[in-house]
Amino acid sequence: MVKFIESELMQLRSEVYQMWTLVYNQMDQARQAVLGMDHDIAQQIIVRERRVDAFELKIDSDVEDFIALYTPVAVDLRFVLAMLKVNNDLERIGDYADGIARFVRDAEAGNLDPALVEKLQLDTMFAVVLEMMKDLQQALMEEDPAKATSVMSKDDQLDRIKAASEGILVDYARSNPDSIAICMGLGGVFRKLERTGDHLTNIAEEIVFFIDAKVLKHTSGSSDSRQ
């Protein structure tokens, strides 16, 4: 029985890693799509979103089956519950990548103004998100709660960039009335990246919960990740 349980847990961990890699690639390509306003890459992301959704459903089902079959306790129970929540957060991040791709696909504009992109720190925003994803996956693989905790501070940088972007976009739209639609779309991109940071903070907490059985609280209160 113990060997069966260990095998099932290893399989679940492997599935979560695969989901993680898929969602990471989706967000990385969302970065490429926006910065290049590349409709082809955007369409690829949209098509692959179905695979992300299917993966989430499979992992949810596998977790439910594992709990029903083995009635896990202690660290095994913490692990499967953490993986369930991590899986759900990853699916939401995949949704945001899909939403960003749809903005690019539907946008009528060609390339973005390089000066605007630089002032907005859009590339930096994506880079921080992707770095957080990579570091958290490593923290889970290494079962390193300190690494998971260290990632949380990076969410503050996302919040600062997003807050600054609002005024920049308003000023640009005033000076360039033809760009109002694209500025509104970019505002949506920044909101999605900020919320991605919130979900990554949730993932960091779940990793710590699994490893140390600690539940970290947001100092600013819980966010509504379904907005």
PDB file of C-alpha atoms in Angstrom:
ATOM      1  CA  MET A   1       0.000   0.000   0.000  1.00  0.00           C
ATOM      2  CA  VAL A   2       2.801   2.422   0.875  1.00  0.00           C
ATOM      3  CA  LYS A   3       4.455   1.836  -2.505  1.00  0.00           C
ATOM      4  CA  PHE A   4       1.148   2.480  -4.281  1.00  0.00           C
ATOM      5  CA  ILE A   5       0.692   5.738  -2.385  1.00  0.00           C
ATOM      6  CA  GLU A   6       4.239   6.889  -3.146  1.00  0.00           C
ATOM      7  CA  SER A   7       3.767   6.052  -6.810  1.00  0.00           C
ATOM      8  CA  GLU A   8       0.497   7.995  -6.980  1.00  0.00           C
ATOM      9  CA  LEU A   9       2.066  11.007  -5.255  1.00  0.00           C
ATOM     10  CA  MET A  10       4.994  10.969  -7.681  1.00  0.00           C
ATOM     11  CA  GLN A  11       2.559  10.830 -10.591  1.00  0.00           C
ATOM     12  CA  LEU A  12       0.581  13.774  -9.215  1.00  0.00           C
ATOM     13  CA  ARG A  13       3.756  15.782  -8.711  1.00  0.00           C
ATOM     14  CA  SER A  14       4.803  15.017 -12.294  1.00  0.00           C
ATOM     15  CA  GLU A  15       1.441  16.177 -13.628  1.00  0.00           C
ATOM     16  CA  VAL A  16       1.665  19.447 -11.716  1.00  0.00           C
ATOM     17  CA  TYR A  17       5.170  20.031 -13.115  1.00  0.00           C
ATOM     18  CA  GLN A  18       3.831  19.437 -16.631  1.00  0.00           C
ATOM     19  CA  MET A  19       0.962  21.859 -16.002  1.00  0.00           C
ATOM     20  CA  TRP A  20       3.432  24.383 -14.622  1.00  0.00           C
ATOM     21  CA  THR A  21       5.664  24.143 -17.708  1.00  0.00           C
ATOM     22  CA  LEU A  22       2.692  24.492 -20.023  1.00  0.00           C
ATOM     23  CA  VAL A  23       1.392  27.594 -18.246  1.00  0.00           C
ATOM     24  CA  TYR A  24       4.890  29.094 -18.042  1.00  0.00           C
ATOM     25  CA  ASN A  25       5.267  28.693 -21.794  1.00  0.00           C
ATOM     26  CA  GLN A  26       1.842  30.262 -22.325  1.00  0.00           C
ATOM     27  CA  MET A  27       2.838  33.338 -20.331  1.00  0.00           C
ATOM     28  CA  ASP A  28       6.260  33.533 -21.987  1.00  0.00           C
ATOM     29  CA  GLN A  29       4.591  33.488 -25.391  1.00  0.00           C
ATOM     30  CA  ALA A  30       2.056  36.063 -24.203  1.00  0.00           C
ATOM     31  CA  ARG A  31       5.050  38.334 -23.563  1.00  0.00           C
ATOM     32  CA  GLN A  32       6.323  37.744 -27.095  1.00  0.00           C
ATOM     33  CA  ALA A  33       2.859  38.274 -28.559  1.00  0.00           C
ATOM     34  CA  VAL A  34       2.313  41.633 -26.836  1.00  0.00           C
ATOM     35  CA  LEU A  35       5.770  43.088 -27.359  1.00  0.00           C
ATOM     36  CA  GLY A  36       5.668  42.172 -31.038  1.00  0.00           C
ATOM     37  CA  MET A  37       1.885  42.481 -31.445  1.00  0.00           C
ATOM     38  CA  ASP A  38       2.226  39.083 -33.098  1.00  0.00           C
ATOM     39  CA  HIS A  39      -1.186  37.677 -34.060  1.00  0.00           C
ATOM     40  CA  ASP A  40       0.223  34.241 -34.956  1.00  0.00           C
ATOM     41  CA  ILE A  41       1.751  33.683 -31.524  1.00  0.00           C
ATOM     42  CA  ALA A  42      -1.439  34.981 -29.911  1.00  0.00           C
ATOM     43  CA  GLN A  43      -3.488  32.439 -31.835  1.00  0.00           C
ATOM     44  CA  GLN A  44      -1.174  29.614 -30.731  1.00  0.00           C
ATOM     45  CA  ILE A  45      -1.749  30.578 -27.094  1.00  0.00           C
ATOM     46  CA  ILE A  46      -5.516  30.621 -27.563  1.00  0.00           C
ATOM     47  CA  VAL A  47      -5.496  27.166 -29.164  1.00  0.00           C
ATOM     48  CA  ARG A  48      -3.347  25.696 -26.366  1.00  0.00           C
ATOM     49  CA  GLU A  49      -5.629  27.094 -23.664  1.00  0.00           C
ATOM     50  CA  ARG A  50      -7.861  24.049 -24.149  1.00  0.00           C
ATOM     51  CA  ARG A  51      -4.929  21.857 -23.155  1.00  0.00           C
ATOM     52  CA  VAL A  52      -4.388  23.905 -19.994  1.00  0.00           C
ATOM     53  CA  ASP A  53      -8.054  23.475 -19.049  1.00  0.00           C
ATOM     54  CA  ALA A  54      -7.913  19.732 -19.735  1.00  0.00           C
ATOM     55  CA  PHE A  55      -4.793  19.366 -17.587  1.00  0.00           C
ATOM     56  CA  GLU A  56      -6.458  21.195 -14.709  1.00  0.00           C
ATOM     57  CA  LEU A  57      -9.476  18.899 -14.829  1.00  0.00           C
ATOM     58  CA  LYS A  58      -7.293  15.786 -14.898  1.00  0.00           C
ATOM     59  CA  ILE A  59      -5.243  16.890 -11.890  1.00  0.00           C
ATOM     60  CA  ASP A  60      -8.400  17.825  -9.952  1.00  0.00           C
ATOM     61  CA  SER A  61      -9.849  14.397 -10.732  1.00  0.00           C
ATOM     62  CA  ASP A  62      -6.637  12.608  -9.752  1.00  0.00           C
ATOM     63  CA  VAL A  63      -6.532  14.442  -6.416  1.00  0.00           C
ATOM     64  CA  GLU A  64     -10.155  13.542  -5.675  1.00  0.00           C
ATOM     65  CA  ASP A  65      -9.497   9.892  -6.575  1.00  0.00           C
ATOM     66  CA  PHE A  66      -6.379   9.789  -4.393  1.00  0.00           C
ATOM     67  CA  ILE A  67      -8.209  11.181  -1.358  1.00  0.00           C
ATOM     68  CA  ALA A  68     -11.126   8.777  -1.863  1.00  0.00           C
ATOM     69  CA  LEU A  69      -8.885   5.724  -2.296  1.00  0.00           C
ATOM     70  CA  TYR A  70      -6.214   6.312   0.327  1.00  0.00           C
ATOM     71  CA  THR A  71      -7.690   8.753   2.888  1.00  0.00           C
ATOM     72  CA  PRO A  72      -4.297  10.461   3.306  1.00  0.00           C
ATOM     73  CA  VAL A  73      -3.253  12.140   6.543  1.00  0.00           C
ATOM     74  CA  ALA A  74      -0.469  14.436   7.746  1.00  0.00           C
ATOM     75  CA  VAL A  75       2.121  15.381   5.121  1.00  0.00           C
ATOM     76  CA  ASP A  76       0.478  13.356   2.331  1.00  0.00           C
ATOM     77  CA  LEU A  77      -2.817  15.161   2.854  1.00  0.00           C
ATOM     78  CA  ARG A  78      -1.079  18.548   2.991  1.00  0.00           C
ATOM     79  CA  PHE A  79       0.701  17.713  -0.241  1.00  0.00           C
ATOM     80  CA  VAL A  80      -2.375  16.718  -2.242  1.00  0.00           C
ATOM     81  CA  LEU A  81      -4.371  19.691  -0.968  1.00  0.00           C
ATOM     82  CA  ALA A  82      -1.495  22.023  -1.842  1.00  0.00           C
ATOM     83  CA  MET A  83      -1.241  20.521  -5.325  1.00  0.00           C
ATOM     84  CA  LEU A  84      -4.988  20.970  -5.803  1.00  0.00           C
ATOM     85  CA  LYS A  85      -4.763  24.665  -4.977  1.00  0.00           C
ATOM     86  CA  VAL A  86      -1.552  25.173  -6.968  1.00  0.00           C
ATOM     87  CA  ASN A  87      -3.241  23.539  -9.948  1.00  0.00           C
ATOM     88  CA  ASN A  88      -6.195  25.923  -9.692  1.00  0.00           C
ATOM     89  CA  ASP A  89      -3.898  28.949  -9.446  1.00  0.00           C
ATOM     90  CA  LEU A  90      -1.932  27.782 -12.487  1.00  0.00           C
ATOM     91  CA  GLU A  91      -5.158  27.421 -14.455  1.00  0.00           C
ATOM     92  CA  ARG A  92      -6.089  31.007 -13.615  1.00  0.00           C
ATOM     93  CA  ILE A  93      -2.653  32.188 -14.765  1.00  0.00           C
ATOM     94  CA  GLY A  94      -3.250  30.293 -17.993  1.00  0.00           C
ATOM     95  CA  ASP A  95      -6.545  32.177 -18.323  1.00  0.00           C
ATOM     96  CA  TYR A  96      -4.690  35.480 -18.017  1.00  0.00           C
ATOM     97  CA  ALA A  97      -2.190  34.464 -20.710  1.00  0.00           C
ATOM     98  CA  ASP A  98      -5.155  33.566 -22.911  1.00  0.00           C
ATOM     99  CA  GLY A  99      -6.787  36.923 -22.203  1.00  0.00           C
ATOM    100  CA  ILE A 100      -3.588  38.761 -23.124  1.00  0.00           C
ATOM    101  CA  ALA A 101      -3.388  36.750 -26.349  1.00  0.00           C
ATOM    102  CA  ARG A 102      -6.969  37.666 -27.237  1.00  0.00           C
ATOM    103  CA  PHE A 103      -6.149  41.356 -26.802  1.00  0.00           C
ATOM    104  CA  VAL A 104      -3.267  40.978 -29.264  1.00  0.00           C
ATOM    105  CA  ARG A 105      -5.350  38.959 -31.713  1.00  0.00           C
ATOM    106  CA  ASP A 106      -8.182  41.492 -31.737  1.00  0.00           C
ATOM    107  CA  ALA A 107      -6.042  44.634 -31.718  1.00  0.00           C
ATOM    108  CA  GLU A 108      -6.102  46.655 -34.920  1.00  0.00           C
ATOM    109  CA  ALA A 109      -2.833  48.421 -34.162  1.00  0.00           C
ATOM    110  CA  GLY A 110       0.490  47.303 -35.576  1.00  0.00           C
ATOM    111  CA  ASN A 111       3.601  47.575 -33.426  1.00  0.00           C
ATOM    112  CA  LEU A 112       3.461  49.353 -30.087  1.00  0.00           C
ATOM    113  CA  ASP A 113       5.284  52.634 -29.580  1.00  0.00           C
ATOM    114  CA  PRO A 114       8.734  51.542 -28.271  1.00  0.00           C
ATOM    115  CA  ALA A 115       8.999  54.643 -26.083  1.00  0.00           C
ATOM    116  CA  LEU A 116       5.645  53.849 -24.467  1.00  0.00           C
ATOM    117  CA  VAL A 117       6.591  50.216 -23.898  1.00  0.00           C
ATOM    118  CA  GLU A 118       9.845  51.248 -22.246  1.00  0.00           C
ATOM    119  CA  LYS A 119       8.180  53.845 -20.029  1.00  0.00           C
ATOM    120  CA  LEU A 120       5.525  51.341 -18.963  1.00  0.00           C
ATOM    121  CA  GLN A 121       8.203  48.738 -18.055  1.00  0.00           C
ATOM    122  CA  LEU A 122       6.016  46.150 -19.762  1.00  0.00           C
ATOM    123  CA  ASP A 123       8.905  43.811 -20.513  1.00  0.00           C
ATOM    124  CA  THR A 124      10.062  44.091 -16.893  1.00  0.00           C
ATOM    125  CA  MET A 125       6.567  43.207 -15.668  1.00  0.00           C
ATOM    126  CA  PHE A 126       6.568  40.040 -17.750  1.00  0.00           C
ATOM    127  CA  ALA A 127      10.147  39.224 -16.716  1.00  0.00           C
ATOM    128  CA  VAL A 128       9.251  39.416 -13.017  1.00  0.00           C
ATOM    129  CA  VAL A 129       6.194  37.192 -13.500  1.00  0.00           C
ATOM    130  CA  LEU A 130       8.216  34.581 -15.379  1.00  0.00           C
ATOM    131  CA  GLU A 131      11.025  34.709 -12.821  1.00  0.00           C
ATOM    132  CA  MET A 132       8.521  34.189 -10.013  1.00  0.00           C
ATOM    133  CA  MET A 133       7.055  31.183 -11.833  1.00  0.00           C
ATOM    134  CA  LYS A 134      10.475  29.641 -12.409  1.00  0.00           C
ATOM    135  CA  ASP A 135      11.662  30.229  -8.834  1.00  0.00           C
ATOM    136  CA  LEU A 136       8.475  28.786  -7.339  1.00  0.00           C
ATOM    137  CA  GLN A 137       8.689  25.657  -9.466  1.00  0.00           C
ATOM    138  CA  GLN A 138      12.260  25.205  -8.263  1.00  0.00           C
ATOM    139  CA  ALA A 139      11.142  25.797  -4.669  1.00  0.00           C
ATOM    140  CA  LEU A 140       8.570  23.025  -5.016  1.00  0.00           C
ATOM    141  CA  MET A 141      10.997  20.627  -6.669  1.00  0.00           C
ATOM    142  CA  GLU A 142      13.619  21.259  -3.971  1.00  0.00           C
ATOM    143  CA  GLU A 143      11.039  21.534  -1.178  1.00  0.00           C
ATOM    144  CA  ASP A 144      12.615  24.823  -0.169  1.00  0.00           C
ATOM    145  CA  PRO A 145      10.186  26.985   1.835  1.00  0.00           C
ATOM    146  CA  ALA A 146      12.702  29.827   2.154  1.00  0.00           C
ATOM    147  CA  LYS A 147      12.930  30.114  -1.634  1.00  0.00           C
ATOM    148  CA  ALA A 148       9.137  30.087  -1.915  1.00  0.00           C
ATOM    149  CA  THR A 149       8.851  32.824   0.709  1.00  0.00           C
ATOM    150  CA  SER A 150      11.490  34.985  -0.982  1.00  0.00           C
ATOM    151  CA  VAL A 151       9.415  35.058  -4.162  1.00  0.00           C
ATOM    152  CA  MET A 152       6.540  36.832  -2.405  1.00  0.00           C
ATOM    153  CA  SER A 153       8.449  40.110  -2.136  1.00  0.00           C
ATOM    154  CA  LYS A 154       8.637  40.316  -5.935  1.00  0.00           C
ATOM    155  CA  ASP A 155       4.875  40.780  -6.047  1.00  0.00           C
ATOM    156  CA  ASP A 156       5.407  44.291  -4.640  1.00  0.00           C
ATOM    157  CA  GLN A 157       7.373  45.204  -7.762  1.00  0.00           C
ATOM    158  CA  LEU A 158       4.461  44.094  -9.939  1.00  0.00           C
ATOM    159  CA  ASP A 159       2.088  46.232  -7.897  1.00  0.00           C
ATOM    160  CA  ARG A 160       4.332  49.283  -8.290  1.00  0.00           C
ATOM    161  CA  ILE A 161       4.708  48.888 -12.064  1.00  0.00           C
ATOM    162  CA  LYS A 162       0.990  48.358 -12.521  1.00  0.00           C
ATOM    163  CA  ALA A 163       0.122  51.414 -10.401  1.00  0.00           C
ATOM    164  CA  ALA A 164       2.524  53.587 -12.393  1.00  0.00           C
ATOM    165  CA  SER A 165       1.164  52.282 -15.704  1.00  0.00           C
ATOM    166  CA  GLU A 166      -2.267  53.812 -15.141  1.00  0.00           C
ATOM    167  CA  GLY A 167      -1.125  57.427 -15.304  1.00  0.00           C
ATOM    168  CA  ILE A 168       1.294  56.721 -18.158  1.00  0.00           C
ATOM    169  CA  LEU A 169      -1.468  55.193 -20.285  1.00  0.00           C
ATOM    170  CA  VAL A 170      -3.908  58.025 -19.551  1.00  0.00           C
ATOM    171  CA  ASP A 171      -1.338  60.673 -20.498  1.00  0.00           C
ATOM    172  CA  TYR A 172      -0.408  58.800 -23.686  1.00  0.00           C
ATOM    173  CA  ALA A 173      -4.043  58.399 -24.716  1.00  0.00           C
ATOM    174  CA  ARG A 174      -4.652  62.131 -24.215  1.00  0.00           C
ATOM    175  CA  SER A 175      -1.701  62.975 -26.448  1.00  0.00           C
ATOM    176  CA  ASN A 176      -2.569  60.282 -28.983  1.00  0.00           C
ATOM    177  CA  PRO A 177      -6.382  60.031 -29.272  1.00  0.00           C
ATOM    178  CA  ASP A 178      -6.127  57.331 -31.936  1.00  0.00           C
ATOM    179  CA  SER A 179      -4.439  55.068 -29.376  1.00  0.00           C
ATOM    180  CA  ILE A 180      -7.251  55.047 -26.800  1.00  0.00           C
ATOM    181  CA  ALA A 181      -8.343  51.486 -27.635  1.00  0.00           C
ATOM    182  CA  ILE A 182      -4.808  50.117 -27.506  1.00  0.00           C
ATOM    183  CA  CYS A 183      -4.142  51.928 -24.217  1.00  0.00           C
ATOM    184  CA  MET A 184      -7.277  50.413 -22.703  1.00  0.00           C
ATOM    185  CA  GLY A 185      -6.130  46.991 -23.893  1.00  0.00           C
ATOM    186  CA  LEU A 186      -2.688  47.491 -22.396  1.00  0.00           C
ATOM    187  CA  GLY A 187      -4.336  48.500 -19.134  1.00  0.00           C
ATOM    188  CA  GLY A 188      -6.023  45.106 -19.180  1.00  0.00           C
ATOM    189  CA  VAL A 189      -2.679  43.407 -19.742  1.00  0.00           C
ATOM    190  CA  PHE A 190      -1.214  45.102 -16.667  1.00  0.00           C
ATOM    191  CA  ARG A 191      -4.221  44.090 -14.560  1.00  0.00           C
ATOM    192  CA  LYS A 192      -3.826  40.470 -15.656  1.00  0.00           C
ATOM    193  CA  LEU A 193      -0.114  40.470 -14.851  1.00  0.00           C
ATOM    194  CA  GLU A 194      -0.771  42.004 -11.438  1.00  0.00           C
ATOM    195  CA  ARG A 195      -3.364  39.318 -10.674  1.00  0.00           C
ATOM    196  CA  THR A 196      -0.930  36.676 -11.905  1.00  0.00           C
ATOM    197  CA  GLY A 197       1.402  37.924  -9.192  1.00  0.00           C
ATOM    198  CA  ASP A 198      -1.372  37.452  -6.634  1.00  0.00           C
ATOM    199  CA  HIS A 199      -1.862  33.842  -7.756  1.00  0.00           C
ATOM    200  CA  LEU A 200       1.879  33.211  -7.595  1.00  0.00           C
ATOM    201  CA  THR A 201       1.871  34.525  -4.038  1.00  0.00           C
ATOM    202  CA  ASN A 202      -0.922  32.032  -3.292  1.00  0.00           C
ATOM    203  CA  ILE A 203       1.233  29.262  -4.775  1.00  0.00           C
ATOM    204  CA  ALA A 204       4.167  30.308  -2.604  1.00  0.00           C
ATOM    205  CA  GLU A 205       1.940  30.038   0.453  1.00  0.00           C
ATOM    206  CA  GLU A 206       0.767  26.573  -0.560  1.00  0.00           C
ATOM    207  CA  ILE A 207       4.336  25.372  -1.013  1.00  0.00           C
ATOM    208  CA  VAL A 208       5.213  26.621   2.462  1.00  0.00           C
ATOM    209  CA  PHE A 209       2.018  25.055   3.844  1.00  0.00           C
ATOM    210  CA  PHE A 210       2.952  21.695   2.361  1.00  0.00           C
ATOM    211  CA  ILE A 211       6.541  21.795   3.603  1.00  0.00           C
ATOM    212  CA  ASP A 212       6.259  23.538   6.958  1.00  0.00           C
ATOM    213  CA  ALA A 213       2.532  23.255   7.678  1.00  0.00           C
ATOM    214  CA  LYS A 214       2.431  27.006   8.008  1.00  0.00           C
ATOM    215  CA  VAL A 215      -0.291  29.191   6.596  1.00  0.00           C
ATOM    216  CA  LEU A 216       1.069  32.610   5.683  1.00  0.00           C
ATOM    217  CA  LYS A 217      -1.339  35.489   5.710  1.00  0.00           C
ATOM    218  CA  HIS A 218      -1.363  38.373   3.267  1.00  0.00           C
ATOM    219  CA  THR A 219      -0.495  41.461   5.297  1.00  0.00           C
ATOM    220  CA  SER A 220      -2.885  43.470   3.167  1.00  0.00           C
ATOM    221  CA  GLY A 221      -5.731  40.998   3.296  1.00  0.00           C
ATOM    222  CA  SER A 222      -6.777  38.376   0.782  1.00  0.00           C
ATOM    223  CA  SER A 223      -7.329  39.480  -2.802  1.00  0.00           C
ATOM    224  CA  ASP A 224     -10.241  38.589  -5.024  1.00  0.00           C
ATOM    225  CA  SER A 225      -8.438  36.458  -7.596  1.00  0.00           C
ATOM    226  CA  ARG A 226     -11.615  35.915  -9.630  1.00  0.00           C
ATOM    227  CA  GLN A 227     -11.989  39.540 -10.646  1.00  0.00           C
TER     228      GLN A 227
END
